[in-house]
CSV table of C-alpha atoms in Angstrom, one decimal:
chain,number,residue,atom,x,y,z
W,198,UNK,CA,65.9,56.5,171.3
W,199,UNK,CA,67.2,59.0,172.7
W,200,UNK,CA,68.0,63.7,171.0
W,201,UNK,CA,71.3,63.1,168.7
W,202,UNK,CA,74.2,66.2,169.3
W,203,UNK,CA,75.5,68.1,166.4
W,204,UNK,CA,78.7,68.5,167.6
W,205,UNK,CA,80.6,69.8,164.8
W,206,UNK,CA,79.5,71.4,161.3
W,207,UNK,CA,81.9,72.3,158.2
W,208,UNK,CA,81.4,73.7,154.7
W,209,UNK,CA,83.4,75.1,152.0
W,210,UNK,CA,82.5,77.7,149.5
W,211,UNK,CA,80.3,76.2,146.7
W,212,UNK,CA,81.8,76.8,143.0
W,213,UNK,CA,80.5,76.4,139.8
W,214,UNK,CA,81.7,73.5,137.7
W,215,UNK,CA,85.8,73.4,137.0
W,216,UNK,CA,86.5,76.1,139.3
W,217,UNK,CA,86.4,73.8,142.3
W,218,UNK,CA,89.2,71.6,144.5
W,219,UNK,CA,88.6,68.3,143.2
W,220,UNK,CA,86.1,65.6,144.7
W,221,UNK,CA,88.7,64.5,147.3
W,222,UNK,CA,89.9,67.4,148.5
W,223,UNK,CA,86.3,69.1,149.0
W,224,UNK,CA,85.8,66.2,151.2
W,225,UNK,CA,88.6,66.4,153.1
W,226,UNK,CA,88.4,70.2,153.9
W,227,UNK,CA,84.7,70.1,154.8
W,228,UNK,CA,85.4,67.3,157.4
W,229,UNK,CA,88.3,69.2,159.0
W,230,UNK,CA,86.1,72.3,159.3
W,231,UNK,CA,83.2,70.1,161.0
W,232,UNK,CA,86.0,68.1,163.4
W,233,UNK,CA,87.8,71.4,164.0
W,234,UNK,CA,84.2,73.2,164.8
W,235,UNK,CA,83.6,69.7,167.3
W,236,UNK,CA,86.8,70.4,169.0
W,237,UNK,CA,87.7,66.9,168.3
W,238,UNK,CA,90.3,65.1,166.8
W,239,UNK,CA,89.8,62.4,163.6
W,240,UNK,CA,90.8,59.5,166.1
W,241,UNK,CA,87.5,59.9,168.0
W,242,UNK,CA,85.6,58.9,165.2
W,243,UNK,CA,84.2,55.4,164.9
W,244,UNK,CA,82.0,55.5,162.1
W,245,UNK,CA,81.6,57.4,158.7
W,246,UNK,CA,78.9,57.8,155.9
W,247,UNK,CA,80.3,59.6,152.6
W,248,UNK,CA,77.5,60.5,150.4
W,249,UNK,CA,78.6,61.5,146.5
W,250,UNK,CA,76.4,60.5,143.4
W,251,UNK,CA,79.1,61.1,140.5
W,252,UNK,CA,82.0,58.9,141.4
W,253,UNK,CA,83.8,55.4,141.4
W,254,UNK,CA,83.2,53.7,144.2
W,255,UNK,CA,85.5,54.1,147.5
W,256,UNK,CA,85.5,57.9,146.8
W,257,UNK,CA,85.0,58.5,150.5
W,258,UNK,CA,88.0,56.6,151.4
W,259,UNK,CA,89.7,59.0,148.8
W,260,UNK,CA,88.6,61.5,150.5
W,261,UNK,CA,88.9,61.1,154.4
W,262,UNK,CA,92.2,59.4,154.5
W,263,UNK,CA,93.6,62.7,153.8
W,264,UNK,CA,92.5,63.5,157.2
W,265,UNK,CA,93.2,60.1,159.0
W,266,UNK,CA,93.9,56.0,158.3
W,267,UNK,CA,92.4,54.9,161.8
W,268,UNK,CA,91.0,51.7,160.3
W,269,UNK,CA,87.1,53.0,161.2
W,270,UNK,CA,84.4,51.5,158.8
W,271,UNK,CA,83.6,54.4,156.0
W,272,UNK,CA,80.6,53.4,154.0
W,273,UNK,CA,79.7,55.4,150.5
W,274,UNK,CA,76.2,56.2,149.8
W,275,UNK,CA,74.5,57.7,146.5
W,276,UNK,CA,70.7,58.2,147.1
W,277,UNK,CA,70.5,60.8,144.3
W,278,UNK,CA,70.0,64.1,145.9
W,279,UNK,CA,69.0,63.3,149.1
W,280,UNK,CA,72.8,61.6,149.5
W,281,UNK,CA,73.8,64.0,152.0
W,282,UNK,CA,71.1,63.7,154.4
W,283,UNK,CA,71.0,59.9,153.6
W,284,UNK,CA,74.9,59.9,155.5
W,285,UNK,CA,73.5,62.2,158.0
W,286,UNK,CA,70.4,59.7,158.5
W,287,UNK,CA,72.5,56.3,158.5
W,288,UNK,CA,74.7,58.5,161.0
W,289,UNK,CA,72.1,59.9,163.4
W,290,UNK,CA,70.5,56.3,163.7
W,291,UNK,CA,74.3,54.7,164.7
W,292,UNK,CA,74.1,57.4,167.4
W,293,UNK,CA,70.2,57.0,168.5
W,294,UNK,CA,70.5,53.0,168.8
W,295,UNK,CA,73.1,53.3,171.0
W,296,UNK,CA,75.7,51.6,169.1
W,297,UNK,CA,78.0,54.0,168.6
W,298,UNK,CA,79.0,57.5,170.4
W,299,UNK,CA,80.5,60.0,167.2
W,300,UNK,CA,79.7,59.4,163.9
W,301,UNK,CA,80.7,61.7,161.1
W,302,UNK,CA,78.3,62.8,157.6
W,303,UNK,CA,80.4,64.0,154.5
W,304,UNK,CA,78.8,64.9,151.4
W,305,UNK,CA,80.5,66.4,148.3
W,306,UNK,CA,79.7,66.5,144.6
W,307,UNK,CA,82.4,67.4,141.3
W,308,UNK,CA,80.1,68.1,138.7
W,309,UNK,CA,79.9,68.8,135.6
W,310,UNK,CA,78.3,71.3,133.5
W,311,UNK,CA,74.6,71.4,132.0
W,312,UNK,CA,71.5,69.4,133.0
W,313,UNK,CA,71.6,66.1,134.7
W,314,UNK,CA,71.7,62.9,132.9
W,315,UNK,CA,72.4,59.2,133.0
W,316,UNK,CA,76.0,57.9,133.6
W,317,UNK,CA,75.4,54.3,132.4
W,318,UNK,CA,73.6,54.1,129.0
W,319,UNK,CA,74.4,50.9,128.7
W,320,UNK,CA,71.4,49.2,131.2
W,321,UNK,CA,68.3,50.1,132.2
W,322,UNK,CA,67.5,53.6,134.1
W,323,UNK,CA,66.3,53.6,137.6
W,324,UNK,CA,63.7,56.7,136.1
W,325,UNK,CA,62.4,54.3,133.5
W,326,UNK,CA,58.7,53.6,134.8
W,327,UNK,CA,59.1,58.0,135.9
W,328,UNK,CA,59.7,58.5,132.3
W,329,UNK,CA,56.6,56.5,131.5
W,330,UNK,CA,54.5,58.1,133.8
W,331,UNK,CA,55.6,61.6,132.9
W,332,UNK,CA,55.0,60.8,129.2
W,333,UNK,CA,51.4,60.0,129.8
W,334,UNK,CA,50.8,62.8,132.0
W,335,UNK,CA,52.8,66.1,129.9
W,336,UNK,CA,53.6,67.1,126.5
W,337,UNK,CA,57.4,67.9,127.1
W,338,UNK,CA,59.8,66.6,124.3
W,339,UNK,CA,63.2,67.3,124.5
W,340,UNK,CA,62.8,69.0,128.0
W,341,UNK,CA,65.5,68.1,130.2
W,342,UNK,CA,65.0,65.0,132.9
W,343,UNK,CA,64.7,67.0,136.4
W,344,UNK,CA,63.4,69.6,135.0
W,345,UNK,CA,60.5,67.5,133.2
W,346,UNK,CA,59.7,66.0,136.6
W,347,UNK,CA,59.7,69.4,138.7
W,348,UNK,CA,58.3,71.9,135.7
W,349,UNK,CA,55.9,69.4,135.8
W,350,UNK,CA,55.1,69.7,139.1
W,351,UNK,CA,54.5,73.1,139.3
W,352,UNK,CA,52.7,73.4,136.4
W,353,UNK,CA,50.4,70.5,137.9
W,354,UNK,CA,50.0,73.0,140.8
W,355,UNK,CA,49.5,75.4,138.4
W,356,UNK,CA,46.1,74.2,136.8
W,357,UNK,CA,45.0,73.0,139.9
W,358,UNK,CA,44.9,76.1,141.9
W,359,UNK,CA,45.3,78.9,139.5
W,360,UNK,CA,49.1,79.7,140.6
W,361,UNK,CA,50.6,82.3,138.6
W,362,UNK,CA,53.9,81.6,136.8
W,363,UNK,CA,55.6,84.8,139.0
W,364,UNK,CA,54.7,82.6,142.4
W,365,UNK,CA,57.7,80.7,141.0
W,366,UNK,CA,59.7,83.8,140.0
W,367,UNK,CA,59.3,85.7,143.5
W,368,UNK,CA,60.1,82.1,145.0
W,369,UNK,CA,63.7,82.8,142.9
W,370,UNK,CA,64.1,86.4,143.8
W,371,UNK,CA,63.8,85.6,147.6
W,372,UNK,CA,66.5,82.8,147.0
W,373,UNK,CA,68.4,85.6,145.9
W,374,UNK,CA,67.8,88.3,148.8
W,375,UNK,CA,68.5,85.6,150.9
W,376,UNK,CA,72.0,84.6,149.4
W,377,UNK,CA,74.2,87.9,149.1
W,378,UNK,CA,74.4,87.9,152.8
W,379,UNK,CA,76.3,84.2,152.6
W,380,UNK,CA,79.7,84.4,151.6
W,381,UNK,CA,79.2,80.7,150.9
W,382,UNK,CA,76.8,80.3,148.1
W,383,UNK,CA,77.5,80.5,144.4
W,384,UNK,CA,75.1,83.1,143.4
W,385,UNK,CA,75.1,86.1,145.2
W,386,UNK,CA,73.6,89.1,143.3
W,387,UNK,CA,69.6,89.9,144.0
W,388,UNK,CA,67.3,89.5,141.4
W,389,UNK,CA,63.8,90.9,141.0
W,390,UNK,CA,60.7,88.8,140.2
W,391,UNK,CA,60.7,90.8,136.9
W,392,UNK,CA,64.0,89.6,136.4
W,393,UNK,CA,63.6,85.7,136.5
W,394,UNK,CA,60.3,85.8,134.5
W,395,UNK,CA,62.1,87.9,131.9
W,396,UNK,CA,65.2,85.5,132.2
W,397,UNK,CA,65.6,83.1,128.9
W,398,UNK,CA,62.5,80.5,128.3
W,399,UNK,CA,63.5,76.8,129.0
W,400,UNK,CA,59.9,76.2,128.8
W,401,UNK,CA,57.5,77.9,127.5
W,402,UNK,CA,54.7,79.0,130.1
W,403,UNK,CA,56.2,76.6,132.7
W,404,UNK,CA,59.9,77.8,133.5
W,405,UNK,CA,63.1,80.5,132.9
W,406,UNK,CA,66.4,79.5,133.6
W,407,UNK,CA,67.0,81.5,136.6
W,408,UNK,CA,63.9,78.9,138.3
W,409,UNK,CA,66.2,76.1,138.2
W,410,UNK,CA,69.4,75.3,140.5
W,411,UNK,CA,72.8,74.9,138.7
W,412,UNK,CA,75.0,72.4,138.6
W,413,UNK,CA,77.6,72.8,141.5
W,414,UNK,CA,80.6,71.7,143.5
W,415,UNK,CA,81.0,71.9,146.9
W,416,UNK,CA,81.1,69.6,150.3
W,417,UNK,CA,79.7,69.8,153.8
W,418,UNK,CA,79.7,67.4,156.8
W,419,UNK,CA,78.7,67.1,160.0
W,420,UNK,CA,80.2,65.3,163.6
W,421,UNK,CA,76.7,63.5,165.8
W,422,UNK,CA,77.3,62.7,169.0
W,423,UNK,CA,75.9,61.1,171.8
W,424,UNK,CA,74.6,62.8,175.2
W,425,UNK,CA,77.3,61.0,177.5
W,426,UNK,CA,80.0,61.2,174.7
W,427,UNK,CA,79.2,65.2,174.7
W,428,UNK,CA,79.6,65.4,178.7
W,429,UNK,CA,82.5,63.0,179.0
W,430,UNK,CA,84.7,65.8,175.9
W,431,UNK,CA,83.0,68.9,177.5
W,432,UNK,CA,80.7,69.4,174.0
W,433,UNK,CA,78.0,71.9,173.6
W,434,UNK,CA,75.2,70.4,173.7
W,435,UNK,CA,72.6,73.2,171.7
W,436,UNK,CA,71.8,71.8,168.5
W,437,UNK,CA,70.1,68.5,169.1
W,438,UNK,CA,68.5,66.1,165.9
W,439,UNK,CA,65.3,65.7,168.0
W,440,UNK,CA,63.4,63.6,165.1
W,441,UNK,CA,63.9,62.5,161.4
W,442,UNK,CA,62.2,60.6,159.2
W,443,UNK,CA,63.3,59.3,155.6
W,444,UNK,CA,60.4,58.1,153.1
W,445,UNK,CA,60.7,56.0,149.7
W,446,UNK,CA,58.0,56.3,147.1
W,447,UNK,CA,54.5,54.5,147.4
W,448,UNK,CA,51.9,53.1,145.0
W,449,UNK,CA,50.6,56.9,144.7
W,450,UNK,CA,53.6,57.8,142.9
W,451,UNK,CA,52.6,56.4,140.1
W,452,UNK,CA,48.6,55.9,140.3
W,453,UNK,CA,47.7,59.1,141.3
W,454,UNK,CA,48.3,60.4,138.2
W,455,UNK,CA,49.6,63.2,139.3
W,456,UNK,CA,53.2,65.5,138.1
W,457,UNK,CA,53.2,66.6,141.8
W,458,UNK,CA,53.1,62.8,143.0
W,459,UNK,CA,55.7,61.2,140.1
W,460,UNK,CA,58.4,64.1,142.0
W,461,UNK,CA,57.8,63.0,145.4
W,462,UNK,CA,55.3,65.1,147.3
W,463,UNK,CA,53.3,62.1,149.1
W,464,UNK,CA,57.2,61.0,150.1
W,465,UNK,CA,57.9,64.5,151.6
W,466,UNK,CA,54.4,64.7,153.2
W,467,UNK,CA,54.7,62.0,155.1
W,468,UNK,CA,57.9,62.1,156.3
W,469,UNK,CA,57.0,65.6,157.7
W,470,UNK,CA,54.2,63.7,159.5
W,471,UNK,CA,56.0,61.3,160.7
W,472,UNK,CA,58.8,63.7,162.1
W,473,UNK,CA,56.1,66.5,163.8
W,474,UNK,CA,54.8,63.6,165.3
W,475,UNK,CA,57.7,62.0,166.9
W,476,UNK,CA,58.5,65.6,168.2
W,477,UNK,CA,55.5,66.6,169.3
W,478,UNK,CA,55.6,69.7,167.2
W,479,UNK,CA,53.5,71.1,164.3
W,480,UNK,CA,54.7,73.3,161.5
W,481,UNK,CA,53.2,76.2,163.7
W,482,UNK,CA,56.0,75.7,166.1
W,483,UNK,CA,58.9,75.6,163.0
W,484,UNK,CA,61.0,79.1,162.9
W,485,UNK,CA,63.4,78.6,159.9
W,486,UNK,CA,63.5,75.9,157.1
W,487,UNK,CA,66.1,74.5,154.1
W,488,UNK,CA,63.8,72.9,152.1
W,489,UNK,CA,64.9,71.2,148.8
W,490,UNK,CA,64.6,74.0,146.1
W,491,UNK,CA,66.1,72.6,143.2
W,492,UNK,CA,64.0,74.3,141.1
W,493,UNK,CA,61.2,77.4,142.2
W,494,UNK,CA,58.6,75.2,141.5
W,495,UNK,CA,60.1,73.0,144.1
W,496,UNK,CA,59.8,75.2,146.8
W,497,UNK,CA,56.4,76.2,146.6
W,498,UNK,CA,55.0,72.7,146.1
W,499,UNK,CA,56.6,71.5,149.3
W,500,UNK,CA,55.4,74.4,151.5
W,501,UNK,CA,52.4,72.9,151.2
W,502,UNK,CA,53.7,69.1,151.5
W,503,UNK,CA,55.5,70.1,154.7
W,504,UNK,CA,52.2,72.0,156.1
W,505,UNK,CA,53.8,75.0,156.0
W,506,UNK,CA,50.7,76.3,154.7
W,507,UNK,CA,47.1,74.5,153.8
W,508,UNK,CA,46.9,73.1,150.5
W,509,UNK,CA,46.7,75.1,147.1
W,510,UNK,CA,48.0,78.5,149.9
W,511,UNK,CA,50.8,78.5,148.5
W,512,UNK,CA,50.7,81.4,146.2
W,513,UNK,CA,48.9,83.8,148.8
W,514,UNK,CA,51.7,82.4,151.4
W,515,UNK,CA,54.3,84.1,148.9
W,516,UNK,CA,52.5,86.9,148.5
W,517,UNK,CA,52.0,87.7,152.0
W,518,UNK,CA,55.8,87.6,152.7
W,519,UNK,CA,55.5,84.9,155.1
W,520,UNK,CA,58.5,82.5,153.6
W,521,UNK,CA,61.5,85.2,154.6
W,522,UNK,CA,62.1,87.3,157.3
W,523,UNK,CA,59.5,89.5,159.1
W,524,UNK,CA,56.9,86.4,158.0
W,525,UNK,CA,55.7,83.5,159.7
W,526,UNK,CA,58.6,81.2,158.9
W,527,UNK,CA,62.0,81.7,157.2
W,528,UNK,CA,62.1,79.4,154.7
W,529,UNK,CA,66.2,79.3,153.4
W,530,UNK,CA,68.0,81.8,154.7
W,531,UNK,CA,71.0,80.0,153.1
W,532,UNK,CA,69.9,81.5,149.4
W,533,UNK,CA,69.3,77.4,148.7
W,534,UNK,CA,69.9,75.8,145.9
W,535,UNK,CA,68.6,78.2,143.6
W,536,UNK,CA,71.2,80.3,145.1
W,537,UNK,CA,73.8,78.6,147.0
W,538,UNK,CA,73.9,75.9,144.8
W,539,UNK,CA,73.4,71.6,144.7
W,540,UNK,CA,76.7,69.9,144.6
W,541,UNK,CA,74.5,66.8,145.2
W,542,UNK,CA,76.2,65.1,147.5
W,543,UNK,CA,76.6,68.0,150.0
W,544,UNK,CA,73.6,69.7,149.7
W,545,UNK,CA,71.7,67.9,152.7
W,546,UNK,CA,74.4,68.8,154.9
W,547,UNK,CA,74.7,72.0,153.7
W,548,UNK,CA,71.3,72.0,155.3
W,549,UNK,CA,72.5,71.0,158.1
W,550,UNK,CA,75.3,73.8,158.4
W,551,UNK,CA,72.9,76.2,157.9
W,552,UNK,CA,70.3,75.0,160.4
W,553,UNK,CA,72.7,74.4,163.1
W,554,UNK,CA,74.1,77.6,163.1
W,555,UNK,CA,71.1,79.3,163.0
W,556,UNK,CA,70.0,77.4,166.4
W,557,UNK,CA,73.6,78.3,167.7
W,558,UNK,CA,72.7,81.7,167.0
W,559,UNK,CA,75.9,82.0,165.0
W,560,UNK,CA,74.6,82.6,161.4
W,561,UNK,CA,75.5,86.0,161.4
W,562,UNK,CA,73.9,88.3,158.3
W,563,UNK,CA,71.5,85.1,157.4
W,564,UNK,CA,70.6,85.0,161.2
W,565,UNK,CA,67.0,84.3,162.0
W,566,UNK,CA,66.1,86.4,165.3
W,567,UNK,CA,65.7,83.9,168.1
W,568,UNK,CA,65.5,80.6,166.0
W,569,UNK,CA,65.0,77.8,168.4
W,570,UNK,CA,62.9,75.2,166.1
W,571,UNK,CA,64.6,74.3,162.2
W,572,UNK,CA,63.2,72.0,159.9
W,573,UNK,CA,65.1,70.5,156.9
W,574,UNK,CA,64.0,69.0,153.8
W,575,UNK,CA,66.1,67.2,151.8
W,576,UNK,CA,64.9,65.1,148.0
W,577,UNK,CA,65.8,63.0,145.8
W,578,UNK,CA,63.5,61.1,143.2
W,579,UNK,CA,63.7,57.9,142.0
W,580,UNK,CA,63.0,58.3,145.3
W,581,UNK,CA,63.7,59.2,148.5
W,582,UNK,CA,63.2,62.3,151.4
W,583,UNK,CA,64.7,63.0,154.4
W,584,UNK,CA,63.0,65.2,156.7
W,585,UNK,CA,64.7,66.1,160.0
W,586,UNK,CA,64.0,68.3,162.9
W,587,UNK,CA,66.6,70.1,165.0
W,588,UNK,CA,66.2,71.8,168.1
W,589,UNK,CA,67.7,74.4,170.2
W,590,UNK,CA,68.1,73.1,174.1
């Protein structure tokens, strides 16, 4: 298999719940701002993936036949909130194979307010035997589903390697520095640590409110093309997808007994393995990184899970500064989605945005000097992670 293009990326503002475009129309603006970035017209197309969790089915249709009816197969996919890099997987792999030469990712979320919850009450929950697990491993009643599985998580870090509860907050306030230099995340005023751990209690010891993501609405997509197609339409040929790797849950999930393993950390380890190998890079050789922050806790877990530093580092790697600029790697220059925002749906290519105008050189105030090697990290449990690495040529 042969380095996938980035041809084209597009993203819209992110909002907060009812004060965005509807589903369809987030959608069809983001792929017109990826085709329109390309240089290419809809017609060229000959494959799309439309990644949403929170809609009917056939949303994508909805959505991109506002911006053409050429007949081309759209497929909808809802992999909780890895959906957007799912699309951009399924894509990249139609382009690598050699079966098809453009292929276009689209992710976009409507949501609603408050914490995340089950649609169908009707049948049996895909988190059921999660639930189970988490009951026997924390004391948590009432505490809200994602943030159950992630507070756990990091309070599992917590007693095993002494991590403060400000590791979290500083994790938030860098969110924030990062974020008021992009016009296109939700939140953009900087907090201090101080702030978020004197921020309202959502539980006790463990987590404040400002440590978790909102809910938000946005959409984000991306064009992949092949080498030939690329010389044949005079494309640029920078940003390449030179590995990727996407990972479902193992027995350790569950037997390890572990908060840390129940919300995916074995699934994001080895998919980072996986993709350094296929590369033939280590995190050594990584300049920036969107990894999935949904909540503080989140983040610092998965620096270690991505080998961004050794394990139980991760405190003293925050401390030392080397997460942002002027450190060892930038790790979400975006603000992500602490900041930003996680319209679920979008957020992987949102990732993608970010990273491939960083390589481009492009990402103006969020600009990492001389970023020619981006990592992304995009998860969703129940489970599933997509790690992909994107190079500079």
């Amino acid at each position: 298999m042969s380095d996938v293009i980035v041809a084209g990326v597009g993203m819209i503002p992110f909002a907060k719940p009812g004060a965005s475009a509807p589903y369809h129309a987030m959608g069809t603006e983001a792929t017109r701002l990826a085709l329109a970035d390309a240089g290419l017209g809809y017609e060229t197309v000959e494959q799309a993936y439309v990644g949403y969790v929170y809609g009917d089915s056939t949303c994508g249709q909805r959505a991109l036949y506002h911006v053409g009816m050429t007949g081309i197969p759209i497929v909808n996919v809802n992999n909780n909130c890895s959906t957007g890099s799912t699309a951009l997987f399924m894509a990249r792999q139609m382009i690598a194979s050699g079966a098809l030469d453009c292929v276009l990712a689209v992710g976009f979320e409507q949501m609603k307010p408050g914490a995340l919850g089950s649609v169908y009450t009707d049948r049996p929950s895909a988190f059921e035997e999660f639930d189970a697990a988490a009951d026997e491993l924390i004391d948590a009643p009432g505490i809200p589903l994602a943030l159950r599985y992630f507070g756990g998580a990091g309070l599992s870090h917590m007693k095993k390697y002494g991590t403060p509860l400000d590791a979290f907050a500083k994790v938030r306030a860098k969110a924030s520095r990062h974020a008021k230099n992009n016009p296109l995340a939700l939140f953009r005023k900087e907090v201090t640590a101080d702030d978020v751990m004197n921020d309202q209690v959502i539980w006790p010891g463990v987590m404040t409110r400002l440590m978790a993501c909102p809910p938000t609405c946005g959409g984000a997509a991306a064009v992949l093309v092949s080498e030939r197609f690329a010389d044949k339409h005079g494309i640029g040929k920078e940003v390449r997808i030179a590995a990727q790797a996407m990972t479902t849950d193992t027995p350790s999930t569950f037997k390890a007994g572990d908060m840390m393993q129940l919300a995916g950390y074995d699934m994001a380890k080895e998919a980072a393995s996986r993709v350094y190998e296929s590369a033939g890079v280590g995190p050594g050789d990584l300049d920036v990184v969107e990894l999935h922050d949904c909540f503080a806790h989140n983040e610092l877990i998965t620096y270690e899970a991505l080998g961004l530093c050794g394990e139980g580092e991760a405190g003293k790697f925050i401390n030392d500064g080397d997460n942002t600029y002027g450190g060892r790697i930038v790790t979400n220059p975006s603000g992500g989605l602490l900041s930003k925002g996680h319209p679920l749906g979008a957020t992987g290519l949102a990732q993608c945005y970010e990273l491939t105008r960083q390589l481009r050189g492009t990402a103006g105030p969020t600009q990492v000097e001389g970023a020619k090697v981006a990592l992304q990290h995009n998860l969703g449990l129940g489970g599933a992670c997509v790690v992909t690495l994107y190079k500079r040529h």
